[in-house]
Amino acid sequence: MARPPPLSPHLEIYKLPLTAVLSFSHRLTGVMLVLGLMMIALVLLLAVGWPQGFTSVQQGLISAPGQILFWLFIYALFFHLCHGVRHLLWDSLQGFEAHRQLNIGVFQIGVSIFLTFITYTFGQPDMAP
């Protein structure tokens, strides 16, 4: 009686380590930053060349989905910055131990959320009349 062939492992079986998730997230936030900067350039071009278009884009940015996209962009900026600092630590040959990688990864996520929160708290324009 022949044994059944072995099953190939698939991605649902593996639990990616935090460093792999952060590496993928770093690349994803890099793409988000490029797209966000292209959007900022488009808004600036509209502001210079077509005031009506700028007004409509401005209304879109003030809306709830626009605000969510804006704050996701800010978080992506801080996450990318914190991950860059992590790479600077690695370039100085620090933080390669397994327990330090986990601690630095969690710290990186916490700092990027904290910086986004601080920017949200103190970076809002005063809307009082």
CSV table of N, CA and C in Angstrom, one decimal:
chain,number,residue,atom,x,y,z
A,1,MET,N,0.8,-1.2,0.0
A,1,MET,CA,0.0,0.0,0.0
A,1,MET,C,0.9,1.2,0.0
A,2,ALA,N,0.7,2.1,-1.0
A,2,ALA,CA,1.5,3.3,-1.1
A,2,ALA,C,1.0,4.4,-0.2
A,3,ARG,N,2.0,5.1,0.3
A,3,ARG,CA,1.7,6.3,1.1
A,3,ARG,C,1.2,7.4,0.2
A,4,PRO,N,0.3,8.3,0.8
A,4,PRO,CA,-0.1,9.4,0.0
A,4,PRO,C,1.0,10.4,-0.2
A,5,PRO,N,1.1,11.1,-1.3
A,5,PRO,CA,2.2,12.1,-1.4
A,5,PRO,C,2.1,13.2,-0.4
A,6,PRO,N,3.3,13.7,0.0
A,6,PRO,CA,3.3,14.8,1.0
A,6,PRO,C,2.6,16.0,0.5
A,7,LEU,N,2.0,16.7,1.4
A,7,LEU,CA,1.4,18.0,1.0
A,7,LEU,C,2.4,19.1,1.1
A,8,SER,N,2.4,19.9,0.1
A,8,SER,CA,3.3,21.1,0.2
A,8,SER,C,2.8,22.1,1.2
A,9,PRO,N,3.7,22.7,1.9
A,9,PRO,CA,3.2,23.7,2.9
A,9,PRO,C,2.8,24.9,2.1
A,10,HIS,N,1.8,25.6,2.7
A,10,HIS,CA,1.3,26.9,2.0
A,10,HIS,C,1.4,28.0,3.0
A,11,LEU,N,1.1,29.2,2.6
A,11,LEU,CA,1.3,30.4,3.4
A,11,LEU,C,0.4,30.4,4.6
A,12,GLU,N,-0.7,29.8,4.6
A,12,GLU,CA,-1.6,29.8,5.8
A,12,GLU,C,-1.0,29.0,6.9
A,13,ILE,N,-0.1,28.1,6.7
A,13,ILE,CA,0.6,27.4,7.7
A,13,ILE,C,1.6,28.2,8.5
A,14,TYR,N,2.4,29.0,7.7
A,14,TYR,CA,3.5,29.7,8.3
A,14,TYR,C,3.0,31.0,9.0
A,15,LYS,N,3.6,31.3,10.1
A,15,LYS,CA,3.4,32.5,10.8
A,15,LYS,C,4.7,33.4,10.6
A,16,LEU,N,4.5,34.4,9.8
A,16,LEU,CA,5.7,35.2,9.5
A,16,LEU,C,6.2,35.9,10.7
A,17,PRO,N,7.5,36.0,10.9
A,17,PRO,CA,8.1,36.7,12.0
A,17,PRO,C,7.8,38.2,11.9
A,18,LEU,N,7.9,38.9,13.0
A,18,LEU,CA,7.6,40.3,12.9
A,18,LEU,C,8.5,41.1,12.0
A,19,THR,N,9.8,40.7,11.9
A,19,THR,CA,10.7,41.4,11.0
A,19,THR,C,10.3,41.2,9.6
A,20,ALA,N,9.7,40.1,9.2
A,20,ALA,CA,9.3,39.9,7.8
A,20,ALA,C,8.0,40.8,7.5
A,21,VAL,N,7.1,40.9,8.5
A,21,VAL,CA,5.9,41.7,8.4
A,21,VAL,C,6.4,43.2,8.3
A,22,LEU,N,7.3,43.6,9.1
A,22,LEU,CA,7.8,45.0,9.1
A,22,LEU,C,8.5,45.3,7.8
A,23,SER,N,9.3,44.3,7.3
A,23,SER,CA,9.9,44.5,6.0
A,23,SER,C,8.9,44.8,4.9
A,24,PHE,N,7.9,43.9,4.8
A,24,PHE,CA,6.9,44.1,3.8
A,24,PHE,C,6.1,45.4,4.0
A,25,SER,N,5.9,45.7,5.2
A,25,SER,CA,5.1,47.0,5.5
A,25,SER,C,6.0,48.2,5.1
A,26,HIS,N,7.3,48.1,5.3
A,26,HIS,CA,8.2,49.2,4.9
A,26,HIS,C,8.1,49.4,3.4
A,27,ARG,N,8.1,48.4,2.7
A,27,ARG,CA,8.0,48.5,1.2
A,27,ARG,C,6.6,49.1,0.8
A,28,LEU,N,5.6,48.6,1.5
A,28,LEU,CA,4.2,49.1,1.2
A,28,LEU,C,4.1,50.6,1.6
A,29,THR,N,4.6,51.0,2.7
A,29,THR,CA,4.6,52.4,3.0
A,29,THR,C,5.4,53.3,2.1
A,30,GLY,N,6.5,52.7,1.5
A,30,GLY,CA,7.2,53.4,0.5
A,30,GLY,C,6.4,53.7,-0.7
A,31,VAL,N,5.6,52.7,-1.1
A,31,VAL,CA,4.7,52.9,-2.3
A,31,VAL,C,3.6,53.9,-1.9
A,32,MET,N,3.1,53.8,-0.7
A,32,MET,CA,2.1,54.8,-0.3
A,32,MET,C,2.6,56.2,-0.3
A,33,LEU,N,3.9,56.4,0.1
A,33,LEU,CA,4.5,57.7,0.2
A,33,LEU,C,4.7,58.3,-1.2
A,34,VAL,N,5.1,57.4,-2.1
A,34,VAL,CA,5.3,57.9,-3.5
A,34,VAL,C,3.9,58.3,-4.1
A,35,LEU,N,2.9,57.5,-3.9
A,35,LEU,CA,1.6,57.9,-4.4
A,35,LEU,C,1.0,59.1,-3.7
A,36,GLY,N,1.3,59.3,-2.4
A,36,GLY,CA,0.8,60.5,-1.7
A,36,GLY,C,1.6,61.7,-2.2
A,37,LEU,N,2.9,61.6,-2.5
A,37,LEU,CA,3.6,62.7,-3.0
A,37,LEU,C,3.2,63.1,-4.4
A,38,MET,N,2.8,62.1,-5.2
A,38,MET,CA,2.2,62.4,-6.5
A,38,MET,C,0.9,63.2,-6.4
A,39,MET,N,0.1,62.8,-5.4
A,39,MET,CA,-1.2,63.5,-5.2
A,39,MET,C,-0.9,64.9,-4.7
A,40,ILE,N,0.1,65.1,-3.8
A,40,ILE,CA,0.4,66.5,-3.4
A,40,ILE,C,0.9,67.3,-4.5
A,41,ALA,N,1.7,66.7,-5.4
A,41,ALA,CA,2.1,67.5,-6.6
A,41,ALA,C,0.9,67.8,-7.5
A,42,LEU,N,0.0,66.9,-7.6
A,42,LEU,CA,-1.2,67.2,-8.4
A,42,LEU,C,-2.0,68.3,-7.8
A,43,VAL,N,-2.2,68.3,-6.5
A,43,VAL,CA,-2.9,69.4,-5.8
A,43,VAL,C,-2.2,70.7,-6.0
A,44,LEU,N,-0.9,70.7,-5.9
A,44,LEU,CA,-0.2,72.0,-6.1
A,44,LEU,C,-0.3,72.5,-7.6
A,45,LEU,N,-0.3,71.6,-8.5
A,45,LEU,CA,-0.5,72.0,-9.9
A,45,LEU,C,-1.9,72.5,-10.1
A,46,LEU,N,-2.9,71.9,-9.5
A,46,LEU,CA,-4.2,72.4,-9.6
A,46,LEU,C,-4.4,73.8,-9.0
A,47,ALA,N,-3.7,74.0,-7.9
A,47,ALA,CA,-3.8,75.3,-7.2
A,47,ALA,C,-3.2,76.4,-8.1
A,48,VAL,N,-2.2,76.1,-8.8
A,48,VAL,CA,-1.6,77.1,-9.7
A,48,VAL,C,-2.4,77.3,-11.0
A,49,GLY,N,-2.8,76.2,-11.6
A,49,GLY,CA,-3.4,76.4,-12.9
A,49,GLY,C,-4.9,76.3,-13.0
A,50,TRP,N,-5.6,75.8,-12.0
A,50,TRP,CA,-7.0,75.7,-12.2
A,50,TRP,C,-7.7,75.8,-10.8
A,51,PRO,N,-8.1,77.0,-10.5
A,51,PRO,CA,-8.6,77.3,-9.1
A,51,PRO,C,-9.9,76.4,-8.8
A,52,GLN,N,-10.8,76.2,-9.8
A,52,GLN,CA,-12.0,75.5,-9.6
A,52,GLN,C,-11.6,74.0,-9.2
A,53,GLY,N,-10.7,73.5,-9.9
A,53,GLY,CA,-10.3,72.1,-9.7
A,53,GLY,C,-9.6,72.0,-8.3
A,54,PHE,N,-8.9,73.0,-7.9
A,54,PHE,CA,-8.3,73.0,-6.6
A,54,PHE,C,-9.3,73.0,-5.5
A,55,THR,N,-10.4,73.8,-5.7
A,55,THR,CA,-11.4,73.9,-4.7
A,55,THR,C,-12.1,72.5,-4.6
A,56,SER,N,-12.3,71.8,-5.7
A,56,SER,CA,-13.0,70.5,-5.5
A,56,SER,C,-12.1,69.5,-4.9
A,57,VAL,N,-10.8,69.6,-5.2
A,57,VAL,CA,-9.8,68.7,-4.5
A,57,VAL,C,-9.7,69.0,-3.0
A,58,GLN,N,-9.8,70.3,-2.7
A,58,GLN,CA,-9.7,70.7,-1.3
A,58,GLN,C,-10.9,70.2,-0.5
A,59,GLN,N,-12.1,70.3,-1.2
A,59,GLN,CA,-13.3,69.7,-0.5
A,59,GLN,C,-13.2,68.2,-0.3
A,60,GLY,N,-12.6,67.5,-1.3
A,60,GLY,CA,-12.4,66.1,-1.1
A,60,GLY,C,-11.4,65.8,0.1
A,61,LEU,N,-10.4,66.6,0.2
A,61,LEU,CA,-9.4,66.4,1.3
A,61,LEU,C,-10.0,66.7,2.7
A,62,ILE,N,-11.0,67.6,2.7
A,62,ILE,CA,-11.7,67.9,4.0
A,62,ILE,C,-12.6,66.9,4.4
A,63,SER,N,-13.2,66.1,3.4
A,63,SER,CA,-14.1,65.1,3.7
A,63,SER,C,-13.5,64.0,4.6
A,64,ALA,N,-14.4,63.1,5.1
A,64,ALA,CA,-13.9,62.0,6.0
A,64,ALA,C,-13.0,61.1,5.3
A,65,PRO,N,-13.3,60.6,4.1
A,65,PRO,CA,-12.3,59.7,3.4
A,65,PRO,C,-11.0,60.4,3.1
A,66,GLY,N,-11.1,61.7,2.8
A,66,GLY,CA,-9.8,62.4,2.5
A,66,GLY,C,-9.0,62.6,3.8
A,67,GLN,N,-9.6,62.8,4.9
A,67,GLN,CA,-8.9,62.9,6.2
A,67,GLN,C,-8.3,61.5,6.5
A,68,ILE,N,-9.0,60.5,6.3
A,68,ILE,CA,-8.4,59.1,6.6
A,68,ILE,C,-7.2,58.9,5.7
A,69,LEU,N,-7.3,59.2,4.4
A,69,LEU,CA,-6.1,59.0,3.5
A,69,LEU,C,-5.0,59.9,4.0
A,70,PHE,N,-5.3,61.1,4.4
A,70,PHE,CA,-4.2,62.0,4.8
A,70,PHE,C,-3.5,61.5,6.0
A,71,TRP,N,-4.3,61.0,7.0
A,71,TRP,CA,-3.6,60.5,8.3
A,71,TRP,C,-2.9,59.1,8.0
A,72,LEU,N,-3.4,58.3,7.1
A,72,LEU,CA,-2.7,57.1,6.7
A,72,LEU,C,-1.4,57.5,6.0
A,73,PHE,N,-1.4,58.6,5.3
A,73,PHE,CA,-0.1,59.1,4.7
A,73,PHE,C,0.9,59.5,5.7
A,74,ILE,N,0.4,60.2,6.7
A,74,ILE,CA,1.2,60.7,7.8
A,74,ILE,C,1.8,59.5,8.6
A,75,TYR,N,0.9,58.5,8.9
A,75,TYR,CA,1.4,57.3,9.6
A,75,TYR,C,2.5,56.6,8.7
A,76,ALA,N,2.2,56.5,7.4
A,76,ALA,CA,3.2,55.8,6.5
A,76,ALA,C,4.5,56.5,6.6
A,77,LEU,N,4.5,57.9,6.6
A,77,LEU,CA,5.7,58.7,6.7
A,77,LEU,C,6.5,58.4,8.0
A,78,PHE,N,5.8,58.3,9.1
A,78,PHE,CA,6.5,58.1,10.4
A,78,PHE,C,6.9,56.6,10.5
A,79,PHE,N,6.1,55.7,10.0
A,79,PHE,CA,6.5,54.3,10.0
A,79,PHE,C,7.8,54.1,9.1
A,80,HIS,N,7.8,54.7,8.0
A,80,HIS,CA,8.9,54.6,7.1
A,80,HIS,C,10.2,55.2,7.7
A,81,LEU,N,10.0,56.3,8.4
A,81,LEU,CA,11.1,57.0,9.1
A,81,LEU,C,11.6,56.1,10.2
A,82,CYS,N,10.8,55.5,11.0
A,82,CYS,CA,11.2,54.7,12.1
A,82,CYS,C,11.9,53.4,11.6
A,83,HIS,N,11.4,52.8,10.5
A,83,HIS,CA,12.1,51.7,9.9
A,83,HIS,C,13.4,52.0,9.4
A,84,GLY,N,13.6,53.2,8.8
A,84,GLY,CA,14.9,53.7,8.4
A,84,GLY,C,15.9,53.8,9.5
A,85,VAL,N,15.4,54.3,10.7
A,85,VAL,CA,16.3,54.4,11.8
A,85,VAL,C,16.7,53.0,12.3
A,86,ARG,N,15.8,52.0,12.1
A,86,ARG,CA,16.1,50.6,12.5
A,86,ARG,C,17.2,50.1,11.5
A,87,HIS,N,17.1,50.5,10.3
A,87,HIS,CA,18.2,50.1,9.3
A,87,HIS,C,19.5,50.7,9.7
A,88,LEU,N,19.4,52.0,10.2
A,88,LEU,CA,20.7,52.6,10.6
A,88,LEU,C,21.3,51.9,11.8
A,89,LEU,N,20.5,51.4,12.7
A,89,LEU,CA,21.0,50.6,13.8
A,89,LEU,C,21.6,49.3,13.2
A,90,TRP,N,21.0,48.7,12.3
A,90,TRP,CA,21.6,47.5,11.7
A,90,TRP,C,22.9,47.8,11.0
A,91,ASP,N,23.0,49.0,10.3
A,91,ASP,CA,24.2,49.3,9.7
A,91,ASP,C,25.4,49.5,10.7
A,92,SER,N,25.0,49.8,11.9
A,92,SER,CA,26.1,50.0,12.9
A,92,SER,C,26.3,48.6,13.7
A,93,LEU,N,25.7,47.6,13.1
A,93,LEU,CA,25.9,46.2,13.6
A,93,LEU,C,25.3,46.0,15.0
A,94,GLN,N,24.1,46.7,15.2
A,94,GLN,CA,23.4,46.6,16.5
A,94,GLN,C,22.0,46.1,16.2
A,95,GLY,N,21.5,45.3,17.2
A,95,GLY,CA,20.1,44.9,17.1
A,95,GLY,C,19.8,43.6,16.3
A,96,PHE,N,20.9,42.8,16.1
A,96,PHE,CA,20.6,41.6,15.3
A,96,PHE,C,20.2,40.4,16.1
A,97,GLU,N,20.3,40.5,17.5
A,97,GLU,CA,19.8,39.4,18.3
A,97,GLU,C,18.3,39.2,18.2
A,98,ALA,N,17.8,38.0,18.3
A,98,ALA,CA,16.4,37.7,18.1
A,98,ALA,C,15.5,38.5,19.0
A,99,HIS,N,15.9,38.5,20.3
A,99,HIS,CA,15.0,39.3,21.3
A,99,HIS,C,15.1,40.8,21.0
A,100,ARG,N,16.2,41.3,20.6
A,100,ARG,CA,16.3,42.7,20.3
A,100,ARG,C,15.5,43.1,19.0
A,101,GLN,N,15.5,42.2,18.0
A,101,GLN,CA,14.7,42.4,16.8
A,101,GLN,C,13.2,42.5,17.1
A,102,LEU,N,12.8,41.7,18.0
A,102,LEU,CA,11.3,41.7,18.3
A,102,LEU,C,11.1,43.0,19.1
A,103,ASN,N,11.9,43.4,20.1
A,103,ASN,CA,11.7,44.6,20.9
A,103,ASN,C,11.8,45.8,20.0
A,104,ILE,N,12.8,45.9,19.1
A,104,ILE,CA,12.9,47.1,18.3
A,104,ILE,C,11.7,47.2,17.3
A,105,GLY,N,11.2,46.0,16.8
A,105,GLY,CA,10.1,46.0,15.9
A,105,GLY,C,8.8,46.6,16.6
A,106,VAL,N,8.6,46.1,17.8
A,106,VAL,CA,7.4,46.6,18.6
A,106,VAL,C,7.6,48.0,18.9
A,107,PHE,N,8.8,48.4,19.3
A,107,PHE,CA,9.1,49.8,19.6
A,107,PHE,C,8.9,50.7,18.4
A,108,GLN,N,9.3,50.2,17.2
A,108,GLN,CA,9.1,51.0,16.0
A,108,GLN,C,7.6,51.2,15.7
A,109,ILE,N,6.8,50.2,15.9
A,109,ILE,CA,5.4,50.4,15.6
A,109,ILE,C,4.8,51.4,16.6
A,110,GLY,N,5.2,51.2,17.9
A,110,GLY,CA,4.7,52.1,18.9
A,110,GLY,C,5.1,53.6,18.7
A,111,VAL,N,6.4,53.8,18.3
A,111,VAL,CA,6.8,55.2,18.1
A,111,VAL,C,6.1,55.8,16.9
A,112,SER,N,5.9,55.0,15.8
A,112,SER,CA,5.2,55.6,14.7
A,112,SER,C,3.8,55.9,15.0
A,113,ILE,N,3.1,55.1,15.8
A,113,ILE,CA,1.8,55.5,16.2
A,113,ILE,C,1.8,56.7,17.1
A,114,PHE,N,2.7,56.7,18.0
A,114,PHE,CA,2.8,57.9,18.9
A,114,PHE,C,3.1,59.2,18.2
A,115,LEU,N,4.0,59.1,17.2
A,115,LEU,CA,4.3,60.4,16.4
A,115,LEU,C,3.1,60.8,15.6
A,116,THR,N,2.4,59.8,15.1
A,116,THR,CA,1.2,60.2,14.4
A,116,THR,C,0.2,60.8,15.3
A,117,PHE,N,0.0,60.3,16.5
A,117,PHE,CA,-0.9,60.9,17.5
A,117,PHE,C,-0.5,62.3,17.9
A,118,ILE,N,0.8,62.5,18.1
A,118,ILE,CA,1.3,63.8,18.5
A,118,ILE,C,1.1,64.8,17.3
A,119,THR,N,1.3,64.4,16.1
A,119,THR,CA,1.1,65.2,15.0
A,119,THR,C,-0.4,65.6,14.8
A,120,TYR,N,-1.3,64.6,15.1
A,120,TYR,CA,-2.7,64.8,15.0
A,120,TYR,C,-3.1,65.8,16.1
A,121,THR,N,-2.6,65.6,17.3
A,121,THR,CA,-3.0,66.4,18.4
A,121,THR,C,-2.5,67.9,18.3
A,122,PHE,N,-1.3,68.0,17.9
A,122,PHE,CA,-0.7,69.4,17.9
A,122,PHE,C,-0.6,70.0,16.5
A,123,GLY,N,-0.9,69.2,15.5
A,123,GLY,CA,-0.8,69.7,14.1
A,123,GLY,C,-2.0,70.2,13.5
A,124,GLN,N,-3.1,70.1,14.2
A,124,GLN,CA,-4.4,70.5,13.6
A,124,GLN,C,-4.5,72.0,13.7
A,125,PRO,N,-4.9,72.6,12.6
A,125,PRO,CA,-5.1,74.1,12.6
A,125,PRO,C,-6.2,74.5,13.5
A,126,ASP,N,-6.1,75.7,14.1
A,126,ASP,CA,-7.1,76.2,15.0
A,126,ASP,C,-8.3,76.7,14.1
A,127,MET,N,-9.4,76.1,14.3
A,127,MET,CA,-10.6,76.4,13.5
A,127,MET,C,-11.5,77.4,14.2
A,128,ALA,N,-11.1,77.9,15.3
A,128,ALA,CA,-12.0,78.8,16.1
A,128,ALA,C,-12.0,80.1,15.3
A,129,PRO,N,-13.2,80.8,15.3
A,129,PRO,CA,-13.4,82.1,14.6
A,129,PRO,C,-12.6,83.2,15.3
